[in-house]
Amino acid sequence: MAKAESKAQQKAAGAALSAKRGETDKSDLEGASIAMFESMTEKELEEMASTSHDDLPETAESG
């Protein structure tokens, strides 16, 4: 199961999911949400977007 590692990743997954469902236009996507839209299924995006964000950092640590 795909879980978001940061609030930014969760937000990008939500944007990609919205476009995948046809709720927003794909041309509105930016950055990571474009790659997520193209490479992930709707189910994967749902799982990532629904990750509890209480303990997530704003951005993922690089490393």
Short mmCIF file of C-alpha atoms in Angstrom, two decimals:
data_model
loop_
_atom_site.label_atom_id
_atom_site.label_comp_id
_atom_site.label_asym_id
_atom_site.label_seq_id
_atom_site.Cartn_x
_atom_site.Cartn_y
_atom_site.Cartn_z
CA MET A 1 0.00 0.00 0.00
CA ALA A 2 1.35 3.43 -0.96
CA LYS A 3 1.49 5.87 1.92
CA ALA A 4 2.45 9.51 1.65
CA GLU A 5 5.76 10.40 3.29
CA SER A 6 4.98 14.12 3.56
CA LYS A 7 2.08 16.55 3.47
CA ALA A 8 3.37 17.84 0.11
CA GLN A 9 3.29 14.31 -1.34
CA GLN A 10 -0.22 13.76 0.03
CA LYS A 11 -1.39 17.02 -1.55
CA ALA A 12 0.18 16.08 -4.92
CA ALA A 13 -1.56 12.69 -4.79
CA GLY A 14 -4.88 14.41 -4.11
CA ALA A 15 -4.42 16.69 -7.10
CA ALA A 16 -3.48 13.76 -9.34
CA LEU A 17 -6.48 11.79 -8.08
CA SER A 18 -8.81 14.67 -8.85
CA ALA A 19 -7.48 14.85 -12.41
CA LYS A 20 -7.64 11.06 -12.80
CA ARG A 21 -11.34 11.19 -11.86
CA GLY A 22 -11.95 14.03 -14.31
CA GLU A 23 -12.81 16.50 -11.54
CA THR A 24 -10.00 18.85 -12.58
CA ASP A 25 -8.10 19.30 -15.83
CA LYS A 26 -4.78 17.49 -16.23
CA SER A 27 -3.27 20.76 -17.46
CA ASP A 28 -3.78 22.16 -13.94
CA LEU A 29 -1.30 19.65 -12.50
CA GLU A 30 2.24 20.70 -11.60
CA GLY A 31 5.44 18.94 -10.59
CA ALA A 32 5.12 15.57 -8.87
CA SER A 33 1.36 15.40 -9.39
CA ILE A 34 1.91 15.05 -13.17
CA ALA A 35 4.16 12.02 -12.69
CA MET A 36 1.73 10.54 -10.17
CA PHE A 37 -1.18 11.02 -12.58
CA GLU A 38 0.70 9.21 -15.34
CA SER A 39 2.23 6.37 -13.32
CA MET A 40 -0.25 5.49 -10.55
CA THR A 41 -3.69 3.89 -10.57
CA GLU A 42 -6.71 5.60 -9.07
CA LYS A 43 -6.60 3.11 -6.18
CA GLU A 44 -2.93 3.88 -5.46
CA LEU A 45 -3.66 7.60 -5.52
CA GLU A 46 -6.63 7.13 -3.18
CA GLU A 47 -4.43 5.28 -0.69
CA MET A 48 -1.71 7.92 -0.80
CA ALA A 49 -4.10 10.87 -0.62
CA SER A 50 -5.96 9.35 2.34
CA THR A 51 -2.83 8.88 4.47
CA SER A 52 -3.29 10.46 7.89
CA HIS A 53 -1.24 13.63 7.84
CA ASP A 54 -1.09 14.27 11.59
CA ASP A 55 2.48 13.01 11.93
CA LEU A 56 3.75 13.81 8.43
CA PRO A 57 6.44 16.45 7.85
CA GLU A 58 5.63 19.28 5.44
CA THR A 59 8.17 17.87 2.95
CA ALA A 60 10.01 14.58 2.77
CA GLU A 61 13.60 14.57 3.92
CA SER A 62 16.04 14.12 1.07
CA GLY A 63 18.68 11.55 1.50
#
